[in-house]
C-alpha cells in the first residue's frame, strides 16, 4: 500500500526521500513523488510507474532543499497517473500533503470547496485535504491542520508541509501506521521502519489521533485534545541486513529459507524447562478460559488460511467451537459474537484494515481479543487486549511465507496452552508436541532440500492454465494456502478443493492438462484421499503428491511425490506448505514475473 516519508534537517531532503521510498517499495505502488521546499516555494515532482522514473526526473531537474515529503501511491481514487500521484497541493501549493488511506467524505467536501472557487487537478480523495487546509487556514499551521482533521472522515496517515513555515512538517494518523525517526539535527517520518533504518534506530510510533510537529531539532507530539504527549523512544533492534536480500535473488526466496530460524525464534520463548507451553503475557487461568464459549478467528488471505488450520488445533485441544471468518465479510455477517467469545485476529503486518475493522467490531460486541502479528506496536497489536508476536523478522516479499509458518506455530502453541490450562489434553500430549517443536527447524531444513525438485516440477507446470490443489481435513486448509501462493506469484489459475467434494461437480474440469497437487498427511482420511487421487488419475490428470517420506502407498497412487519427514500430524502443515511455496516461486520466476512484487498486489492492504 502507499508509502510515506518526510525529512527535515541539515541534509539534502531528496536523498533521504528517495532512499526511504526505495525501502518502502515492497508495499506495492504504481507511482511516486516528492515535494521539497526551495527558492521560497514548494517544488513537487511526481511520476507514474516505478521509482526509477521519479529518480530520472529528479536527475534532470534536481531539488536541493532541506525539508520535504515523499510518497509511493497504490491507486484507490483515480487511476495511476502523474497527476494523481502524491504529493498534492492546494490552489497555490501553499499546503502540500502526502496521504495513505481513504478520505471517505471527500466527495461532499470537494463539492463544497468547488462551490467556494477551488479548482482540483487530480481525481484523488487526498487533494481535498490540501485544499481544506487552504480553506481553513487561520495563520497557525498546527491549528489549521487540527481544523482539517476535524472535518475529514476515514482512515489516514498524513504529512503536511506549509510554504509559510518551511522549517516544519506536521504529521498525524488514524488506522494507518506512521513513525518518526529521531536523528541528530534531522528528523524523519515514515510509514514503516525500513525507510529510516539506515539513518536512525530511535523512533516514536504515533498513536491514532496524535499530531506531531517535526522540526530539525525537535519533535512535539500532541494528543487529539491538543495536550502534549510524552512519547517513549523505541529502539529498533533488527539489523539493516534483515531488510535486505542477503545474497538471495529475491526476498521471497530469502524468506522461504529463513523459516528454520524464524520458527526457532518464535517457538523457544514459549517452551518451559519442564516441557510445557507458556505465554507469559496472557493472564489466563482455567477459570477464565471456562468463561469462553466460542472462538472467532478473523483475518485475510494467508493469515485467514492459518486460521483455518488453527480451527482444527483449537477444537481438538480445547473442545471450544471455533468459527473462522474472512475479516472483510465478518463485519457484515450480522455476527453472533458475545462477551463469551474470544476473538483471535491474525495479521503479519498488523495493519490490514479489514482485519482491524473486524477486530473493532468483535470488541464492540463484547469479545475479548488477542492479536497474532509480526509487527510490534502495529495498529492491530495495540487495538487487541493482548498481542502475541511471530518472530519472523521483516517480511518484504508480497507473498507471505515465513509469516504464515510462524503463525501456524503460534496458533498450535496457543491451542496447546489453552488445552493445558483447561486440562482438556494430557500432559503427555503436551510433552510430545514440545519434543516435536524442538526438532521442527531441522525438519524444515530437510524439506528445503526439495528446492531443485520443485524447480523441475515448476518447469512442467508453467504450461498449465488451471491447477487444482486437493486435501482433506487440515490438508485442505494447507491446499488453500498452496493455491493462493501459486495464483499470486505465477498468475496461473489455481483452486483448492476438499478432495471429497470434487466429484460433486468440479471433477468435470479435470483433464490430462490439469495438474493436481494432492496433500496427504492426515492418517484418518488417508484411505479416502487415495481414492480421490484415483478419481483424478482416471481422468488422465498428473498428480504431484505431498506426503511423508515413509508413505510407500502414496507413491503408488501419484505420478510423483514430494517427501516431507514423518512428523506429528498437527505439525505436518508447517512442513507440507514449504514445497508449495517453492513451486509458486519457481513457476513465477520461469514465467518471468516479478515474484517479490506481483502485479496488482500490495504487501500491506490498508484500504477496505
Ligand atoms: O498483513 P496481513 O497478514 O494482515 O495480510 C493479510 C493478507 O493481505 C496477506 O496474507 C496476503 O494474502 C498475502 N500477501 C498472500 O501471500
XYZ file of C-alpha atoms and ligand atoms in Angstrom:
624
model
C 0.000 0.000 0.000
C 1.085 3.629 -0.122
C 4.434 4.509 1.422
C 5.114 7.823 3.126
C 8.354 9.581 4.006
C 9.281 13.001 5.338
C 12.546 14.750 6.124
C 13.660 17.917 7.883
C 17.299 18.578 8.736
C 20.660 19.787 7.514
C 20.910 17.151 4.767
C 19.560 17.215 1.237
C 15.920 16.167 1.690
C 15.647 14.391 -1.674
C 18.456 11.967 -0.743
C 16.518 10.550 2.204
C 13.155 10.796 0.459
C 14.260 8.653 -2.488
C 16.184 6.179 -0.330
C 13.250 5.911 2.081
C 10.775 5.345 -0.750
C 13.045 2.658 -2.199
C 12.937 0.842 1.120
C 9.158 1.021 1.076
C 8.853 -0.350 -2.464
C 7.853 -3.734 -1.048
C 4.496 -2.248 -0.076
C 3.495 -2.181 -3.763
C 2.838 1.043 -5.681
C 2.058 2.474 -9.095
C 3.518 5.997 -8.938
C 5.674 8.119 -6.704
C 6.515 11.717 -5.918
C 8.283 14.141 -3.633
C 7.807 17.749 -2.561
C 10.781 19.829 -1.409
C 10.908 23.441 -0.241
C 13.391 25.546 -2.170
C 13.741 29.037 -3.545
C 10.857 30.236 -1.417
C 8.298 27.703 -2.646
C 7.354 24.038 -2.547
C 8.540 22.154 -5.640
C 6.546 18.995 -6.450
C 7.958 16.230 -8.668
C 5.913 13.132 -9.393
C 5.816 10.320 -11.884
C 3.699 7.309 -12.731
C 5.367 3.880 -12.654
C 8.439 2.647 -10.845
C 10.582 4.806 -8.578
C 13.298 4.929 -11.228
C 11.014 7.210 -13.285
C 10.924 9.700 -10.432
C 14.669 9.386 -9.887
C 15.286 10.174 -13.567
C 13.030 13.212 -13.321
C 14.945 14.450 -10.286
C 18.251 13.891 -12.088
C 17.006 16.163 -14.893
C 15.572 18.773 -12.504
C 17.385 18.401 -9.160
C 15.976 19.731 -5.907
C 18.370 20.629 -3.134
C 16.138 21.827 -0.247
C 16.369 20.567 3.328
C 12.739 19.777 4.068
C 10.395 17.595 2.083
C 7.879 14.781 1.880
C 7.549 11.764 -0.428
C 5.069 9.084 -1.362
C 4.626 5.849 -3.270
C 0.992 5.510 -4.350
C -1.218 2.457 -4.714
C -4.249 3.779 -6.542
C -7.636 3.837 -4.831
C -9.327 7.015 -6.129
C -8.310 7.793 -9.687
C -6.119 5.759 -11.999
C -2.318 5.596 -11.659
C -1.005 8.738 -13.408
C 1.455 11.591 -12.919
C -1.363 13.912 -11.878
C -2.947 11.528 -9.390
C 0.430 10.724 -7.814
C 1.161 12.381 -4.453
C 2.164 14.909 -3.073
C -0.909 17.043 -3.638
C -1.079 20.784 -3.113
C -3.839 23.376 -2.768
C -4.509 26.050 -5.400
C -1.159 27.753 -4.754
C 0.893 24.818 -3.385
C 0.938 26.613 -0.032
C -0.149 23.453 1.815
C 1.184 20.214 0.356
C 0.303 16.750 1.631
C 1.006 13.026 1.261
C -1.595 10.513 2.397
C -2.042 6.803 2.971
C -5.630 5.592 3.443
C -9.002 6.878 2.271
C -10.880 10.112 2.985
C -14.398 8.720 2.984
C -16.301 12.038 2.870
C -14.081 13.588 0.188
C -16.905 13.882 -2.371
C -19.064 16.127 -0.224
C -16.021 18.162 0.905
C -14.847 18.551 -2.683
C -18.294 19.773 -3.786
C -18.279 22.474 -1.109
C -14.724 23.540 -1.965
C -15.543 23.764 -5.677
C -18.523 25.996 -4.794
C -16.070 28.226 -2.925
C -13.916 28.524 -6.058
C -11.272 25.814 -5.553
C -10.044 24.074 -8.688
C -8.907 20.465 -8.467
C -6.212 18.924 -10.627
C -6.474 15.248 -9.697
C -9.169 12.629 -9.172
C -7.859 11.727 -5.732
C -9.521 11.968 -2.346
C -6.220 13.319 -0.981
C -6.194 16.582 -2.893
C -9.239 17.632 -0.865
C -7.089 17.627 2.255
C -4.647 20.203 0.847
C -7.493 22.454 -0.331
C -9.189 22.145 3.040
C -6.021 23.415 4.720
C -6.036 26.416 2.386
C -9.723 26.990 3.119
C -9.410 26.657 6.880
C -6.062 28.470 7.208
C -6.015 30.671 10.313
C -2.372 31.674 10.096
C -1.205 28.964 12.504
C -0.002 25.742 10.818
C -0.902 23.409 13.706
C -4.275 24.932 14.409
C -5.129 24.828 10.677
C -4.301 21.121 10.457
C -6.412 20.417 13.533
C -9.326 22.109 11.791
C -8.740 19.936 8.701
C -8.753 16.791 10.841
C -12.000 17.803 12.481
C -13.843 17.677 9.143
C -12.355 14.637 7.408
C -13.650 11.090 7.945
C -11.876 7.885 7.057
C -8.500 6.336 7.625
C -5.236 8.115 7.068
C -1.673 8.821 7.779
C -0.861 12.329 6.586
C 2.217 14.521 6.402
C 1.827 18.228 5.672
C 4.162 20.978 4.509
C 3.361 24.681 4.708
C 5.288 27.030 2.405
C 4.832 29.775 5.007
C 6.541 27.649 7.662
C 9.395 25.973 5.800
C 11.108 24.530 8.881
C 8.185 22.359 9.993
C 6.406 19.157 8.997
C 3.158 18.159 10.657
C 2.009 14.545 10.623
C -0.854 12.544 12.055
C -2.541 9.182 11.688
C -5.777 7.246 12.117
C -5.909 3.492 11.417
C -2.736 3.703 9.293
C 0.821 3.418 10.554
C 3.264 6.293 10.944
C 6.576 6.536 12.751
C 9.032 9.333 13.422
C 12.756 8.588 13.222
C 14.858 10.676 15.576
C 18.232 11.910 14.326
C 20.889 14.496 15.179
C 19.932 17.829 13.624
C 17.494 15.937 11.415
C 14.254 14.018 11.871
C 12.432 11.587 9.637
C 8.856 10.497 9.092
C 7.858 7.200 7.519
C 5.004 4.781 7.180
C 7.290 1.893 8.084
C 10.574 1.275 9.883
C 12.707 0.015 6.924
C 12.552 3.535 5.447
C 14.576 5.033 8.310
C 16.700 2.108 9.481
C 19.876 3.322 7.732
C 19.516 6.742 9.331
C 18.399 6.093 12.891
C 17.385 3.289 15.231
C 15.408 5.549 17.574
C 11.778 6.046 16.734
C 8.434 7.243 18.030
C 5.389 5.220 16.994
C 2.424 7.548 16.592
C -0.947 6.510 18.010
C -4.278 7.240 16.384
C -5.267 10.883 16.770
C -1.799 12.103 17.750
C -0.337 15.046 15.850
C 3.422 15.575 15.647
C 5.134 18.856 14.872
C 8.505 17.867 13.475
C 11.435 20.288 13.059
C 15.121 19.536 12.603
C 15.890 19.949 16.340
C 12.612 18.958 17.916
C 9.580 16.691 17.759
C 6.494 17.713 19.749
C 3.571 15.317 19.882
C 0.029 16.280 20.920
C -2.995 14.107 21.575
C -6.368 14.582 19.916
C -7.302 17.146 22.598
C -4.188 19.168 21.867
C -2.391 18.158 25.089
C 1.349 17.433 24.865
C 2.192 13.704 24.878
C 5.423 12.398 26.331
C 6.406 9.703 23.816
C 8.605 6.739 24.652
C 11.579 6.303 22.319
C 11.557 2.783 20.832
C 14.849 1.235 19.766
C 14.843 -0.753 16.530
C 16.649 -3.985 17.289
C 16.703 -5.698 13.910
C 19.550 -5.082 11.573
C 19.562 -3.242 8.272
C 20.657 -6.509 6.578
C 17.497 -8.163 7.891
C 15.616 -5.929 5.495
C 17.969 -6.704 2.599
C 18.201 -9.723 0.299
C 21.377 -11.129 1.818
C 22.612 -12.646 -1.422
C 19.317 -14.338 -2.378
C 17.944 -13.403 -5.793
C 14.593 -12.402 -4.314
C 13.136 -11.551 -0.931
C 10.645 -14.378 -1.349
C 13.412 -16.982 -1.657
C 15.321 -15.459 1.244
C 12.216 -15.542 3.380
C 11.426 -19.159 2.464
C 14.951 -20.070 3.572
C 14.667 -18.052 6.773
C 11.887 -20.327 8.022
C 14.025 -22.629 10.214
C 15.356 -19.611 12.137
C 12.067 -17.732 12.206
C 10.364 -20.817 13.597
C 13.075 -21.473 16.160
C 12.885 -17.837 17.350
C 9.109 -17.975 17.564
C 8.938 -21.300 19.400
C 11.644 -21.288 22.003
C 10.402 -18.409 24.146
C 7.144 -20.307 24.680
C 8.622 -23.588 25.948
C 9.260 -24.205 29.650
C 12.105 -26.286 31.052
C 9.511 -28.852 32.135
C 8.368 -29.497 28.600
C 5.232 -27.389 28.802
C 3.987 -24.375 26.866
C 3.872 -20.832 28.277
C 2.593 -17.440 27.204
C 3.961 -15.014 29.768
C 1.839 -12.068 28.734
C -1.504 -13.893 28.904
C -3.034 -13.823 32.351
C -5.370 -16.728 31.572
C -6.460 -19.264 34.151
C -8.562 -22.410 33.953
C -11.500 -20.336 35.245
C -11.065 -17.502 32.793
C -10.974 -19.980 29.913
C -14.157 -21.638 31.231
C -15.912 -18.337 30.535
C -15.196 -18.655 26.801
C -17.997 -20.398 24.900
C -16.686 -19.914 21.398
C -13.700 -18.618 19.487
C -13.743 -16.389 16.455
C -10.663 -16.270 14.241
C -10.710 -13.486 11.711
C -8.035 -12.493 9.190
C -7.359 -12.045 5.468
C -5.571 -14.037 2.777
C -2.727 -16.167 4.032
C -3.423 -15.229 7.654
C -7.009 -16.453 7.157
C -5.626 -19.756 5.901
C -3.572 -20.024 9.102
C -6.844 -19.520 10.971
C -8.446 -22.424 9.082
C -5.672 -24.740 10.280
C -5.980 -23.366 13.813
C -9.661 -24.334 13.932
C -8.540 -27.970 13.845
C -5.963 -27.356 16.570
C -8.185 -25.447 18.958
C -11.270 -27.619 18.621
C -9.269 -30.796 19.185
C -7.272 -29.500 22.147
C -9.837 -27.337 23.938
C -13.229 -28.613 22.739
C -14.273 -24.980 22.232
C -16.094 -24.423 18.919
C -14.193 -22.197 16.503
C -15.583 -20.049 13.702
C -13.112 -18.746 11.097
C -14.250 -15.660 9.190
C -12.721 -13.660 6.361
C -12.258 -10.261 8.014
C -13.865 -8.259 5.201
C -17.006 -10.430 5.484
C -17.213 -10.675 9.255
C -18.499 -7.170 9.941
C -21.354 -7.557 7.505
C -22.373 -11.063 8.570
C -24.537 -9.891 11.483
C -22.144 -11.727 13.799
C -23.314 -13.586 16.875
C -20.203 -12.574 18.803
C -20.770 -12.011 22.539
C -18.802 -11.299 25.695
C -18.207 -15.064 25.882
C -16.354 -15.006 22.559
C -12.593 -14.915 22.294
C -11.617 -13.176 19.077
C -8.214 -14.097 17.644
C -7.020 -11.844 14.845
C -4.065 -12.913 12.733
C -2.103 -10.406 10.678
C 1.502 -10.339 9.549
C 1.570 -6.570 9.092
C -0.791 -5.753 11.938
C -2.132 -3.001 9.700
C -4.617 -4.758 7.395
C -7.609 -2.506 7.622
C -10.203 -5.254 7.047
C -8.755 -7.206 9.967
C -8.544 -4.112 12.139
C -12.181 -3.285 11.382
C -13.282 -6.860 12.184
C -11.374 -6.701 15.462
C -13.053 -3.422 16.391
C -16.469 -4.905 15.588
C -15.815 -8.033 17.684
C -14.708 -5.820 20.564
C -17.789 -3.637 20.158
C -19.879 -6.772 20.572
C -18.043 -7.522 23.809
C -15.470 -10.119 22.715
C -12.105 -10.486 24.397
C -9.312 -10.251 21.863
C -5.815 -11.437 21.045
C -3.702 -10.392 18.087
C -1.164 -12.672 16.469
C 1.062 -10.415 14.457
C 4.590 -9.956 13.174
C 4.583 -6.258 13.772
C 5.349 -4.897 17.191
C 3.366 -1.804 18.077
C 1.145 -2.184 14.984
C -2.435 -0.902 14.992
C -3.861 -4.425 15.418
C -1.463 -5.234 18.258
C -2.422 -2.065 20.053
C -6.156 -2.459 19.491
C -6.232 -6.000 20.945
C -6.399 -6.885 24.632
C -3.152 -8.826 24.196
C -0.661 -9.326 21.399
C 1.406 -12.400 20.637
C 4.250 -11.923 18.220
C 5.507 -14.168 15.464
C 9.224 -13.515 15.449
C 9.630 -13.916 11.695
C 11.581 -10.686 11.193
C 10.614 -8.283 8.415
C 8.749 -9.960 5.569
C 9.334 -7.903 2.448
C 8.052 -10.097 -0.419
C 4.359 -9.550 -1.022
C 3.749 -13.309 -0.857
C 3.678 -14.365 2.735
C 5.869 -17.380 3.566
C 7.738 -17.230 6.873
C 4.971 -15.160 8.429
C 2.497 -17.943 7.593
C 4.529 -20.798 9.067
C 5.281 -18.796 12.221
C 1.558 -18.019 12.508
C 0.859 -21.771 12.375
C 3.461 -22.328 15.072
C 1.986 -19.704 17.395
C -1.558 -20.942 16.796
C -0.520 -24.514 17.581
C 1.345 -23.426 20.719
C -1.604 -21.308 21.810
C -4.053 -24.180 21.304
C -1.826 -26.453 23.372
C -1.541 -23.776 26.054
C -5.313 -23.457 26.258
C -5.730 -27.237 26.387
C -3.033 -27.420 29.066
C -4.823 -24.798 31.213
C -8.287 -26.260 30.643
C -6.935 -29.772 31.246
C -8.643 -30.969 28.092
C -5.405 -32.595 26.905
C -2.952 -34.828 28.689
C 0.463 -33.721 29.934
C 1.927 -36.484 27.765
C 0.483 -34.921 24.619
C 1.952 -31.521 25.533
C 5.376 -33.080 26.240
C 5.232 -34.980 22.959
C 4.375 -31.823 20.998
C 7.129 -29.854 22.734
C 9.630 -32.508 21.627
C 8.275 -32.229 18.068
C 8.677 -28.457 18.200
C 12.287 -28.758 19.274
C 13.242 -30.670 16.118
C 10.996 -28.704 13.775
C 13.648 -26.238 12.497
C 15.819 -29.201 11.419
C 12.842 -30.861 9.718
C 12.216 -27.659 7.777
C 15.825 -27.650 6.623
C 15.245 -31.166 5.254
C 12.148 -30.047 3.329
C 14.105 -27.140 1.850
C 16.352 -29.695 0.133
C 13.350 -30.291 -2.197
C 14.281 -26.928 -3.772
C 15.716 -28.321 -7.027
C 12.940 -30.877 -7.289
C 10.307 -28.134 -7.107
C 12.185 -26.112 -9.721
C 11.857 -29.078 -12.112
C 8.154 -29.503 -11.361
C 7.673 -25.773 -11.990
C 9.161 -26.172 -15.470
C 6.314 -28.558 -16.358
C 3.603 -26.554 -14.594
C 4.241 -23.240 -16.378
C 2.276 -24.573 -19.348
C -0.850 -25.216 -17.255
C -3.836 -22.916 -17.307
C -5.513 -24.407 -14.248
C -4.048 -26.316 -11.357
C -6.047 -27.962 -8.578
C -4.811 -28.396 -5.012
C -6.559 -31.198 -3.142
C -6.607 -32.168 0.502
C -8.898 -33.358 3.239
C -9.154 -32.052 6.819
C -6.087 -29.954 7.757
C -4.569 -30.758 4.368
C -7.458 -28.940 2.695
C -6.618 -25.756 4.611
C -2.986 -26.104 3.519
C -4.071 -26.731 -0.065
C -5.856 -23.357 0.059
C -2.632 -21.627 1.008
C -0.723 -23.513 -1.729
C -3.242 -22.402 -4.355
C -3.175 -18.769 -3.216
C 0.619 -18.735 -3.361
C 0.652 -20.064 -6.923
C -2.011 -17.609 -8.111
C -0.367 -14.514 -6.717
C 3.142 -15.311 -7.936
C 2.658 -17.252 -11.191
C -0.711 -15.758 -12.301
C -1.866 -19.311 -13.123
C -5.407 -20.049 -12.055
C -5.250 -22.406 -9.090
C -8.040 -23.707 -6.951
C -8.035 -25.638 -3.722
C -10.694 -28.245 -3.262
C -11.741 -30.525 -0.445
C -10.761 -33.765 -2.183
C -14.035 -35.486 -1.312
C -16.093 -32.620 -2.741
C -14.548 -32.671 -6.212
C -16.871 -35.371 -7.517
C -19.892 -33.158 -6.753
C -19.339 -31.025 -9.841
C -15.788 -29.785 -10.271
C -14.448 -33.150 -11.416
C -15.894 -32.138 -14.816
C -12.938 -29.750 -15.193
C -10.252 -32.386 -14.698
C -8.450 -33.388 -17.915
C -4.917 -34.603 -18.771
C -4.000 -30.887 -18.965
C -4.995 -30.133 -15.384
C -2.132 -30.869 -12.980
C -3.161 -31.822 -9.459
C -1.280 -31.314 -6.224
C -2.526 -33.689 -3.560
C -1.555 -33.083 0.056
C -1.841 -36.323 2.033
C -0.630 -36.213 5.631
C -3.697 -36.973 7.766
C -3.976 -40.651 8.666
C -7.692 -40.584 9.472
C -8.613 -39.592 5.912
C -5.668 -41.182 4.092
C -7.559 -44.097 2.512
C -10.264 -41.734 1.303
C -7.593 -39.393 -0.055
C -6.053 -42.229 -2.068
C -9.486 -42.887 -3.623
C -9.872 -39.214 -4.505
C -6.440 -39.283 -6.155
C -7.546 -42.344 -8.165
C -10.587 -40.377 -9.353
C -8.474 -37.620 -10.892
C -5.864 -40.013 -12.274
C -8.693 -41.864 -14.027
C -9.374 -38.582 -15.894
C -5.764 -38.502 -17.054
C -4.502 -35.851 -14.631
C -0.895 -35.766 -13.487
C -0.784 -35.873 -9.665
C 2.050 -34.495 -7.555
C 1.630 -35.922 -4.061
C 2.982 -34.223 -0.940
C 3.329 -36.772 1.846
C 5.577 -38.486 4.389
C 8.898 -39.928 3.279
C 7.890 -43.356 4.645
C 4.491 -43.441 2.938
C 5.125 -46.035 0.236
C 1.408 -46.214 -0.521
C 1.108 -42.568 -1.685
C 3.856 -43.190 -4.203
C 1.707 -45.884 -5.833
C -1.273 -43.598 -6.378
C 0.509 -40.484 -7.629
C 2.636 -39.622 -10.656
C 5.397 -38.264 -8.440
C 5.803 -37.347 -4.787
C 7.476 -34.663 -2.735
C 8.594 -36.081 0.586
C 8.401 -34.437 3.980
C 9.782 -36.084 7.130
C 7.324 -38.073 9.273
C 6.140 -35.681 11.993
C 3.076 -35.369 14.198
C 0.015 -34.702 12.059
C -0.560 -31.345 13.742
C 2.952 -30.263 12.755
C 2.773 -31.536 9.179
C 1.088 -28.395 7.737
C 4.168 -26.383 8.705
C 6.236 -28.701 6.513
C 3.868 -29.544 3.673
C 3.322 -25.904 2.717
C 7.022 -25.358 2.008
C 7.211 -27.318 -1.290
C 4.154 -25.345 -2.403
C 5.912 -22.055 -1.589
C 8.911 -23.206 -3.635
C 6.692 -24.341 -6.504
C 4.957 -20.950 -6.628
C 8.305 -19.170 -6.523
C 9.854 -21.144 -9.393
C 6.705 -21.071 -11.511
C 6.627 -17.286 -11.137
C 10.329 -16.971 -11.954
C 10.071 -19.201 -15.020
C 7.174 -17.118 -16.282
C 9.328 -14.003 -15.908
C 7.188 -12.459 -13.178
C 8.315 -10.010 -10.523
C 7.852 -12.504 -7.682
C 8.577 -10.041 -4.898
C 6.081 -7.525 -6.204
C 3.374 -9.419 -8.074
C 1.091 -7.348 -10.289
C -1.908 -5.595 -8.707
C -0.916 -6.599 -5.174
C 0.427 -4.763 -2.157
C 2.165 -6.075 0.939
C 0.114 -4.207 3.443
C -3.504 -3.673 2.472
C -4.720 -0.600 4.293
C -7.896 0.042 2.321
C -11.217 -1.791 2.565
O -0.582 -8.399 6.908
P -1.692 -9.405 6.906
O -1.264 -10.749 7.377
O -2.917 -8.933 7.662
O -2.119 -9.538 5.387
C -3.227 -10.279 5.011
C -3.184 -10.626 3.549
O -3.242 -9.472 2.760
C -1.912 -11.398 3.197
O -1.796 -12.549 3.984
C -1.894 -11.827 1.708
O -2.924 -12.724 1.463
C -0.533 -12.420 1.396
N 0.292 -11.426 0.800
C -0.583 -13.575 0.490
O 0.689 -14.110 0.305
